[in-house]
Amino acid sequence: MTTMPLTDPRRAFASIAMAVALIALVGVGLSMALPLLSLDMERMGVSNRGIGFNVGLAAAASILTVPFVPGLAARIGLGRVIAGALAMTMAALLLFPLVYDYRWWFLFRFMLSIGLSTLFVLSEYWIATTAPPDRRGIVMGVYATVLAFGFAAGPALLALVGTTGFKPYLTAVAVFVVAAVPLWLARRWLPALDRAPEHSVGRYMLAVPLASAAGFASGAIELGGISLLPVFGLARGLEAEAAALLVSCVALGNVLSQIPIGLLSDRVPKDALLGLIAGLGLVATLTLPFAATLGPLWLYALLFVWGGIAGGLYTVGLAHLAAKYTGADLAGGNAAFVVLFNIGPLAGPPLVGAAMDVSRTHGFSSGMAVFFALVIAVYVLQGRRP
């Protein structure tokens, strides 16, 4: 696929729209596949620990392979690597029902994660490098919002087609086929990536520490909140259905807040905004147990706000990173951001779960507070650095 400079604002807008459409469809397919795989492993008789090991392999695959993605795209082309990642993802989804064997599913999960991680790294680079610098915050906010809608649509589509047999897998594959359409339409509007990043992923992590801390904390908070928030609700005396609604409140707050946060990040220094987001998140997190004592409605309202604040770490973190780098260095920095986002879930749920074992009422908020505090600490230390 050939590329041309995006000097025309209309072409740049069309290119960004195609990238957002592609990644939104990837979000639909991903949010269909993840619960489907867990349900099928349970039908196989796999233990919860075994399911957890299989799910955990996704993060490991991303951490191991993402650092090599920008260099590969520089060698063979951005569009070709995205197309290859779509093909690998679809192949993995077809192999799951064809080889209905838990042992083989580790290999297929590894393939699926490589494809998905590649799609996210290169799509985010595509969006960030094409967006005008003075509008990058709102563009990343739109991206985060549309992606959240994609994640919400996947389970609904899964409920429509069912969770047994080949049909749900074929439907997910069809979603990824449709995701290839925006890539084809934008094939001449793709941003150039003419060289590999100059530095290692670790160097990029250290070069922009505040963005790195935001990416890590976002991954830890997102998965920790999704997996353990219902347990927190049960500990506060809520019924199972009411406890499950807590996650919906967080998700809704995340969806509705990202565009306003993106707009704000175009008007104020992004590092200061990240510090403010982390500070507000810390206060909201520590307030959760007290809101629960006032009744479910207060807790729902606070979690709506909390979800928007937590989601802002990812949106503004990416915008802050994109303000520091261009070209191949932006691709390398984005790869580092995605690696840290995937390391976060390896730390978040275990730490928060251990805190909840110590205190069922305050453990969730105490564990979550650690990650907001980390971002605040990096912000303060960065301000003191020459």
CSV table of C-alpha atoms in Angstrom, one decimal:
chain,number,residue,atom,x,y,z
A,1,MET,CA,0.0,0.0,0.0
A,2,THR,CA,1.4,3.4,-1.0
A,3,THR,CA,1.1,6.5,1.1
A,4,MET,CA,1.1,10.2,0.4
A,5,PRO,CA,1.6,13.2,2.7
A,6,LEU,CA,-1.5,14.3,4.4
A,7,THR,CA,-1.2,18.1,3.7
A,8,ASP,CA,-4.8,18.4,2.8
A,9,PRO,CA,-6.9,18.8,5.9
A,10,ARG,CA,-9.8,17.0,4.3
A,11,ARG,CA,-7.7,14.0,3.5
A,12,ALA,CA,-6.3,14.1,7.0
A,13,PHE,CA,-9.8,14.1,8.5
A,14,ALA,CA,-10.9,11.2,6.2
A,15,SER,CA,-7.8,9.3,7.2
A,16,ILE,CA,-8.5,9.7,10.9
A,17,ALA,CA,-12.2,8.8,10.4
A,18,MET,CA,-11.1,5.5,8.7
A,19,ALA,CA,-8.6,4.7,11.5
A,20,VAL,CA,-11.3,5.3,14.2
A,21,ALA,CA,-13.8,3.2,12.3
A,22,LEU,CA,-11.3,0.4,11.9
A,23,ILE,CA,-10.4,0.3,15.6
A,24,ALA,CA,-14.1,0.6,16.7
A,25,LEU,CA,-14.9,-2.5,14.7
A,26,VAL,CA,-11.8,-4.2,16.3
A,27,GLY,CA,-13.3,-3.3,19.7
A,28,VAL,CA,-16.6,-4.9,18.7
A,29,GLY,CA,-14.9,-8.1,17.6
A,30,LEU,CA,-12.6,-8.2,20.7
A,31,SER,CA,-15.5,-7.7,23.1
A,32,MET,CA,-17.3,-10.5,21.4
A,33,ALA,CA,-14.4,-12.9,21.5
A,34,LEU,CA,-13.2,-12.5,25.1
A,35,PRO,CA,-16.4,-13.6,26.9
A,36,LEU,CA,-17.1,-16.2,24.3
A,37,LEU,CA,-13.8,-17.9,24.9
A,38,SER,CA,-14.2,-17.9,28.6
A,39,LEU,CA,-17.7,-19.4,28.3
A,40,ASP,CA,-16.4,-22.1,26.0
A,41,MET,CA,-13.6,-23.0,28.3
A,42,GLU,CA,-16.0,-23.3,31.1
A,43,ARG,CA,-18.1,-25.7,28.9
A,44,MET,CA,-14.9,-27.8,28.4
A,45,GLY,CA,-14.7,-28.2,32.2
A,46,VAL,CA,-11.6,-26.0,32.5
A,47,SER,CA,-11.1,-24.6,36.1
A,48,ASN,CA,-11.3,-20.9,36.8
A,49,ARG,CA,-7.5,-20.9,37.4
A,50,GLY,CA,-7.0,-22.5,34.0
A,51,ILE,CA,-9.2,-19.9,32.3
A,52,GLY,CA,-7.2,-17.2,34.1
A,53,PHE,CA,-4.0,-18.6,32.8
A,54,ASN,CA,-5.3,-18.6,29.3
A,55,VAL,CA,-6.6,-15.0,29.6
A,56,GLY,CA,-3.3,-13.9,31.2
A,57,LEU,CA,-1.4,-15.2,28.2
A,58,ALA,CA,-2.9,-12.4,26.2
A,59,ALA,CA,-1.1,-9.8,28.2
A,60,ALA,CA,2.2,-11.7,28.0
A,61,ALA,CA,1.9,-12.0,24.2
A,62,SER,CA,1.4,-8.3,23.9
A,63,ILE,CA,4.3,-7.5,26.2
A,64,LEU,CA,6.6,-9.8,24.3
A,65,THR,CA,5.7,-8.8,20.7
A,66,VAL,CA,4.5,-5.1,20.7
A,67,PRO,CA,8.1,-3.7,20.9
A,68,PHE,CA,8.9,-5.2,17.5
A,69,VAL,CA,5.8,-3.9,15.7
A,70,PRO,CA,7.0,-0.4,14.8
A,71,GLY,CA,10.2,-1.7,13.3
A,72,LEU,CA,8.2,-4.3,11.3
A,73,ALA,CA,5.9,-1.6,10.0
A,74,ALA,CA,8.8,0.6,9.0
A,75,ARG,CA,10.3,-2.3,6.9
A,76,ILE,CA,7.2,-3.6,5.1
A,77,GLY,CA,4.7,-0.8,5.5
A,78,LEU,CA,2.0,0.3,7.9
A,79,GLY,CA,-0.9,-0.8,5.8
A,80,ARG,CA,0.6,-4.3,5.2
A,81,VAL,CA,1.2,-4.9,8.9
A,82,ILE,CA,-2.3,-3.8,9.8
A,83,ALA,CA,-3.7,-6.1,7.1
A,84,GLY,CA,-1.6,-8.9,8.3
A,85,ALA,CA,-2.7,-8.4,11.9
A,86,LEU,CA,-6.4,-8.5,10.8
A,87,ALA,CA,-5.7,-11.8,9.0
A,88,MET,CA,-3.9,-13.3,12.0
A,89,THR,CA,-6.8,-12.3,14.2
A,90,MET,CA,-9.4,-13.8,11.9
A,91,ALA,CA,-7.3,-17.0,11.6
A,92,ALA,CA,-7.1,-17.4,15.4
A,93,LEU,CA,-10.8,-16.9,15.7
A,94,LEU,CA,-11.5,-19.6,13.2
A,95,LEU,CA,-9.1,-22.0,14.8
A,96,PHE,CA,-10.7,-21.9,18.2
A,97,PRO,CA,-13.9,-23.7,17.2
A,98,LEU,CA,-12.1,-25.9,14.7
A,99,VAL,CA,-9.7,-27.3,17.3
A,100,TYR,CA,-11.8,-27.6,20.4
A,101,ASP,CA,-8.9,-28.4,22.7
A,102,TYR,CA,-7.9,-26.3,25.7
A,103,ARG,CA,-4.2,-27.1,25.2
A,104,TRP,CA,-4.2,-25.8,21.6
A,105,TRP,CA,-6.1,-22.7,22.7
A,106,PHE,CA,-3.0,-21.3,24.4
A,107,LEU,CA,-1.4,-21.1,20.9
A,108,PHE,CA,-4.5,-19.6,19.4
A,109,ARG,CA,-4.8,-17.0,22.3
A,110,PHE,CA,-1.2,-16.0,21.7
A,111,MET,CA,-2.0,-15.5,18.0
A,112,LEU,CA,-5.1,-13.5,18.8
A,113,SER,CA,-3.3,-11.3,21.2
A,114,ILE,CA,-0.4,-10.5,18.8
A,115,GLY,CA,-2.9,-9.5,16.1
A,116,LEU,CA,-5.0,-7.3,18.4
A,117,SER,CA,-2.0,-5.6,20.0
A,118,THR,CA,-0.6,-4.8,16.6
A,119,LEU,CA,-3.9,-3.3,15.5
A,120,PHE,CA,-4.1,-1.1,18.6
A,121,VAL,CA,-0.4,0.1,18.4
A,122,LEU,CA,-0.5,1.0,14.7
A,123,SER,CA,-4.0,2.4,14.7
A,124,GLU,CA,-3.2,4.7,17.6
A,125,TYR,CA,0.0,5.8,15.9
A,126,TRP,CA,-2.1,6.4,12.7
A,127,ILE,CA,-4.6,8.6,14.6
A,128,ALA,CA,-2.1,10.5,16.8
A,129,THR,CA,0.4,11.3,14.0
A,130,THR,CA,-2.4,12.4,11.6
A,131,ALA,CA,-4.3,14.6,14.0
A,132,PRO,CA,-3.4,18.3,14.0
A,133,PRO,CA,-1.3,19.1,17.1
A,134,ASP,CA,-3.8,21.7,18.4
A,135,ARG,CA,-6.7,19.3,18.0
A,136,ARG,CA,-5.0,16.1,19.1
A,137,GLY,CA,-6.7,16.0,22.5
A,138,ILE,CA,-10.2,16.1,21.1
A,139,VAL,CA,-9.3,13.5,18.4
A,140,MET,CA,-8.0,11.1,21.0
A,141,GLY,CA,-11.2,11.8,23.0
A,142,VAL,CA,-13.3,10.9,20.0
A,143,TYR,CA,-11.2,7.8,19.5
A,144,ALA,CA,-11.6,6.7,23.1
A,145,THR,CA,-15.4,7.3,23.0
A,146,VAL,CA,-16.0,5.4,19.8
A,147,LEU,CA,-13.8,2.5,21.0
A,148,ALA,CA,-15.9,2.4,24.2
A,149,PHE,CA,-19.1,2.1,22.1
A,150,GLY,CA,-17.5,-0.7,20.2
A,151,PHE,CA,-16.7,-2.5,23.4
A,152,ALA,CA,-20.3,-2.1,24.5
A,153,ALA,CA,-21.7,-3.3,21.2
A,154,GLY,CA,-19.7,-6.6,21.1
A,155,PRO,CA,-21.5,-8.3,24.0
A,156,ALA,CA,-24.9,-7.1,22.7
A,157,LEU,CA,-24.1,-8.7,19.3
A,158,LEU,CA,-23.0,-11.9,21.1
A,159,ALA,CA,-26.3,-12.1,22.9
A,160,LEU,CA,-28.1,-11.7,19.6
A,161,VAL,CA,-26.2,-14.5,17.7
A,162,GLY,CA,-25.8,-16.8,20.7
A,163,THR,CA,-22.7,-18.3,22.4
A,164,THR,CA,-22.7,-21.9,21.1
A,165,GLY,CA,-21.3,-23.5,17.9
A,166,PHE,CA,-19.6,-21.8,15.0
A,167,LYS,CA,-22.0,-18.9,14.5
A,168,PRO,CA,-20.6,-16.5,17.1
A,169,TYR,CA,-17.0,-17.1,15.9
A,170,LEU,CA,-18.0,-16.6,12.3
A,171,THR,CA,-19.8,-13.4,13.3
A,172,ALA,CA,-16.7,-12.1,15.1
A,173,VAL,CA,-14.6,-12.9,12.0
A,174,ALA,CA,-17.2,-11.1,9.8
A,175,VAL,CA,-16.7,-8.0,12.0
A,176,PHE,CA,-12.9,-8.1,11.4
A,177,VAL,CA,-13.6,-8.5,7.6
A,178,VAL,CA,-15.7,-5.3,7.7
A,179,ALA,CA,-12.8,-3.6,9.7
A,180,ALA,CA,-10.6,-4.2,6.6
A,181,VAL,CA,-12.9,-1.9,4.6
A,182,PRO,CA,-11.7,1.4,6.2
A,183,LEU,CA,-8.1,0.3,5.8
A,184,TRP,CA,-8.7,-0.3,2.1
A,185,LEU,CA,-10.5,3.0,1.7
A,186,ALA,CA,-7.6,4.9,3.4
A,187,ARG,CA,-4.8,2.9,1.7
A,188,ARG,CA,-3.4,6.1,0.0
A,189,TRP,CA,-3.9,8.3,3.1
A,190,LEU,CA,-1.8,6.3,5.6
A,191,PRO,CA,0.9,8.2,7.5
A,192,ALA,CA,4.4,7.3,6.6
A,193,LEU,CA,6.7,5.3,8.9
A,194,ASP,CA,9.9,5.3,7.0
A,195,ARG,CA,12.3,4.1,9.7
A,196,ALA,CA,12.3,2.0,12.8
A,197,PRO,CA,12.3,3.8,16.2
A,198,GLU,CA,15.8,4.8,17.4
A,199,HIS,CA,15.5,3.6,21.0
A,200,SER,CA,14.3,0.6,22.9
A,201,VAL,CA,10.9,0.4,24.5
A,202,GLY,CA,12.4,0.8,27.9
A,203,ARG,CA,14.1,4.0,26.8
A,204,TYR,CA,10.8,5.5,25.6
A,205,MET,CA,9.2,4.5,28.9
A,206,LEU,CA,11.8,6.5,30.8
A,207,ALA,CA,11.8,9.4,28.4
A,208,VAL,CA,8.2,10.4,29.1
A,209,PRO,CA,7.6,9.1,32.6
A,210,LEU,CA,4.3,10.8,33.2
A,211,ALA,CA,2.7,9.2,30.1
A,212,SER,CA,4.3,5.9,31.1
A,213,ALA,CA,2.8,6.1,34.6
A,214,ALA,CA,-0.6,7.0,33.1
A,215,GLY,CA,-0.5,4.0,30.7
A,216,PHE,CA,0.4,1.6,33.5
A,217,ALA,CA,-2.1,3.0,36.0
A,218,SER,CA,-4.9,3.0,33.3
A,219,GLY,CA,-4.4,-0.7,32.6
A,220,ALA,CA,-4.2,-1.6,36.3
A,221,ILE,CA,-7.3,0.5,37.2
A,222,GLU,CA,-9.4,-0.6,34.2
A,223,LEU,CA,-9.0,-4.4,34.7
A,224,GLY,CA,-8.9,-4.1,38.5
A,225,GLY,CA,-12.1,-2.1,38.5
A,226,ILE,CA,-14.0,-4.3,36.0
A,227,SER,CA,-13.0,-7.6,37.8
A,228,LEU,CA,-13.3,-6.6,41.4
A,229,LEU,CA,-15.8,-3.8,41.6
A,230,PRO,CA,-18.8,-6.2,41.8
A,231,VAL,CA,-17.1,-7.9,44.8
A,232,PHE,CA,-16.8,-4.5,46.4
A,233,GLY,CA,-20.5,-4.0,45.9
A,234,LEU,CA,-21.4,-7.3,47.5
A,235,ALA,CA,-19.2,-6.5,50.5
A,236,ARG,CA,-21.1,-3.3,50.9
A,237,GLY,CA,-24.4,-5.2,51.1
A,238,LEU,CA,-25.7,-4.8,47.5
A,239,GLU,CA,-27.5,-7.6,45.7
A,240,ALA,CA,-25.7,-9.3,42.9
A,241,GLU,CA,-27.7,-7.5,40.2
A,242,ALA,CA,-27.1,-4.1,41.8
A,243,ALA,CA,-23.4,-4.9,42.3
A,244,ALA,CA,-23.1,-5.7,38.6
A,245,LEU,CA,-24.5,-2.3,37.7
A,246,LEU,CA,-21.5,-0.7,39.3
A,247,VAL,CA,-19.4,-1.7,36.3
A,248,SER,CA,-22.0,-0.2,34.0
A,249,CYS,CA,-21.8,3.2,35.8
A,250,VAL,CA,-18.1,3.2,35.4
A,251,ALA,CA,-18.3,2.4,31.7
A,252,LEU,CA,-21.0,5.0,31.1
A,253,GLY,CA,-18.9,7.7,32.8
A,254,ASN,CA,-15.9,6.7,30.7
A,255,VAL,CA,-17.9,6.9,27.4
A,256,LEU,CA,-19.4,10.3,28.2
A,257,SER,CA,-16.3,12.0,29.6
A,258,GLN,CA,-13.6,11.4,27.0
A,259,ILE,CA,-14.6,14.1,24.5
A,260,PRO,CA,-14.8,16.9,27.1
A,261,ILE,CA,-11.5,15.7,28.6
A,262,GLY,CA,-9.9,15.7,25.1
A,263,LEU,CA,-11.2,19.2,24.5
A,264,LEU,CA,-9.7,20.4,27.8
A,265,SER,CA,-6.4,18.8,27.0
A,266,ASP,CA,-6.1,21.0,23.9
A,267,ARG,CA,-6.4,24.1,26.0
A,268,VAL,CA,-4.3,23.4,29.1
A,269,PRO,CA,-0.9,21.7,29.6
A,270,LYS,CA,-1.3,18.0,29.3
A,271,ASP,CA,1.0,17.1,32.1
A,272,ALA,CA,-0.8,19.4,34.5
A,273,LEU,CA,-4.1,17.9,33.4
A,274,LEU,CA,-2.8,14.4,34.1
A,275,GLY,CA,-1.8,15.5,37.5
A,276,LEU,CA,-5.2,16.9,38.1
A,277,ILE,CA,-7.0,13.8,36.8
A,278,ALA,CA,-4.9,11.6,39.1
A,279,GLY,CA,-5.6,13.9,42.1
A,280,LEU,CA,-9.4,13.9,41.5
A,281,GLY,CA,-9.2,10.1,40.9
A,282,LEU,CA,-7.4,9.6,44.2
A,283,VAL,CA,-10.0,11.7,46.1
A,284,ALA,CA,-12.9,9.9,44.4
A,285,THR,CA,-11.4,6.5,45.0
A,286,LEU,CA,-10.9,7.1,48.7
A,287,THR,CA,-14.5,8.4,49.0
A,288,LEU,CA,-16.1,5.3,47.6
A,289,PRO,CA,-16.6,3.5,50.9
A,290,PHE,CA,-18.3,6.6,52.4
A,291,ALA,CA,-20.5,7.0,49.4
A,292,ALA,CA,-21.6,3.4,49.8
A,293,THR,CA,-22.8,4.1,53.3
A,294,LEU,CA,-25.2,6.8,52.0
A,295,GLY,CA,-27.0,4.4,49.6
A,296,PRO,CA,-26.7,2.8,46.1
A,297,LEU,CA,-27.6,6.0,44.3
A,298,TRP,CA,-24.7,7.9,45.8
A,299,LEU,CA,-22.4,5.1,45.0
A,300,TYR,CA,-23.6,4.9,41.4
A,301,ALA,CA,-23.2,8.7,40.9
A,302,LEU,CA,-19.7,8.7,42.3
A,303,LEU,CA,-18.7,5.7,40.2
A,304,PHE,CA,-20.0,7.5,37.1
A,305,VAL,CA,-17.6,10.4,37.8
A,306,TRP,CA,-14.8,8.0,38.8
A,307,GLY,CA,-15.1,6.1,35.5
A,308,GLY,CA,-14.7,9.3,33.5
A,309,ILE,CA,-11.7,10.3,35.6
A,310,ALA,CA,-10.0,6.9,35.3
A,311,GLY,CA,-10.6,6.8,31.5
A,312,GLY,CA,-9.0,10.2,31.2
A,313,LEU,CA,-5.6,8.7,32.2
A,314,TYR,CA,-5.5,6.8,28.9
A,315,THR,CA,-6.8,9.6,26.7
A,316,VAL,CA,-4.6,12.4,28.0
A,317,GLY,CA,-1.6,10.0,28.5
A,318,LEU,CA,-1.7,9.2,24.8
A,319,ALA,CA,-2.1,12.9,23.8
A,320,HIS,CA,0.8,13.9,26.1
A,321,LEU,CA,3.0,11.2,24.5
A,322,ALA,CA,2.0,12.4,21.0
A,323,ALA,CA,3.0,16.0,21.9
A,324,LYS,CA,6.5,14.8,22.7
A,325,TYR,CA,7.2,12.7,19.7
A,326,THR,CA,6.8,12.5,15.9
A,327,GLY,CA,7.3,9.9,13.2
A,328,ALA,CA,9.1,6.7,14.2
A,329,ASP,CA,9.7,7.9,17.7
A,330,LEU,CA,5.9,8.3,18.2
A,331,ALA,CA,5.4,4.8,17.0
A,332,GLY,CA,8.1,3.6,19.5
A,333,GLY,CA,6.6,5.6,22.3
A,334,ASN,CA,3.1,4.3,21.6
A,335,ALA,CA,4.4,0.8,21.6
A,336,ALA,CA,5.9,1.5,25.1
A,337,PHE,CA,2.6,2.9,26.2
A,338,VAL,CA,0.7,-0.2,25.1
A,339,VAL,CA,3.2,-2.5,26.8
A,340,LEU,CA,2.8,-0.6,30.0
A,341,PHE,CA,-1.0,-0.7,29.7
A,342,ASN,CA,-0.7,-4.5,29.4
A,343,ILE,CA,1.6,-4.8,32.3
A,344,GLY,CA,-0.9,-2.9,34.5
A,345,PRO,CA,-3.4,-5.7,34.6
A,346,LEU,CA,-0.7,-8.0,35.9
A,347,ALA,CA,-0.4,-5.8,38.9
A,348,GLY,CA,-3.8,-4.2,39.4
A,349,PRO,CA,-6.2,-7.1,40.2
A,350,PRO,CA,-3.7,-9.0,42.5
A,351,LEU,CA,-2.8,-5.9,44.5
A,352,VAL,CA,-6.4,-4.8,44.8
A,353,GLY,CA,-7.6,-8.4,45.6
A,354,ALA,CA,-4.9,-8.7,48.3
A,355,ALA,CA,-6.1,-5.4,49.8
A,356,MET,CA,-9.7,-6.6,49.8
A,357,ASP,CA,-8.6,-9.8,51.7
A,358,VAL,CA,-7.3,-7.5,54.4
A,359,SER,CA,-10.4,-5.2,54.4
A,360,ARG,CA,-13.5,-6.1,52.5
A,361,THR,CA,-15.0,-2.6,53.0
A,362,HIS,CA,-11.9,-0.4,52.4
A,363,GLY,CA,-9.6,-2.7,50.5
A,364,PHE,CA,-10.9,-1.9,47.0
A,365,SER,CA,-10.5,1.8,47.4
A,366,SER,CA,-7.1,1.5,49.1
A,367,GLY,CA,-5.7,-0.8,46.4
A,368,MET,CA,-7.0,1.4,43.6
A,369,ALA,CA,-5.7,4.5,45.3
A,370,VAL,CA,-2.1,3.2,44.9
A,371,PHE,CA,-2.2,3.6,41.1
A,372,PHE,CA,-3.6,7.2,41.2
A,373,ALA,CA,-1.0,8.1,43.8
A,374,LEU,CA,1.7,6.7,41.5
A,375,VAL,CA,0.7,9.1,38.7
A,376,ILE,CA,0.7,12.0,41.2
A,377,ALA,CA,4.2,11.0,42.5
A,378,VAL,CA,5.6,10.9,38.9
A,379,TYR,CA,4.0,14.3,38.1
A,380,VAL,CA,5.5,15.9,41.2
A,381,LEU,CA,9.0,14.3,40.6
A,382,GLN,CA,8.9,15.3,37.0
A,383,GLY,CA,8.2,18.9,38.0
A,384,ARG,CA,11.4,18.9,40.1
A,385,ARG,CA,13.6,17.4,37.4
A,386,PRO,CA,15.9,19.9,35.7
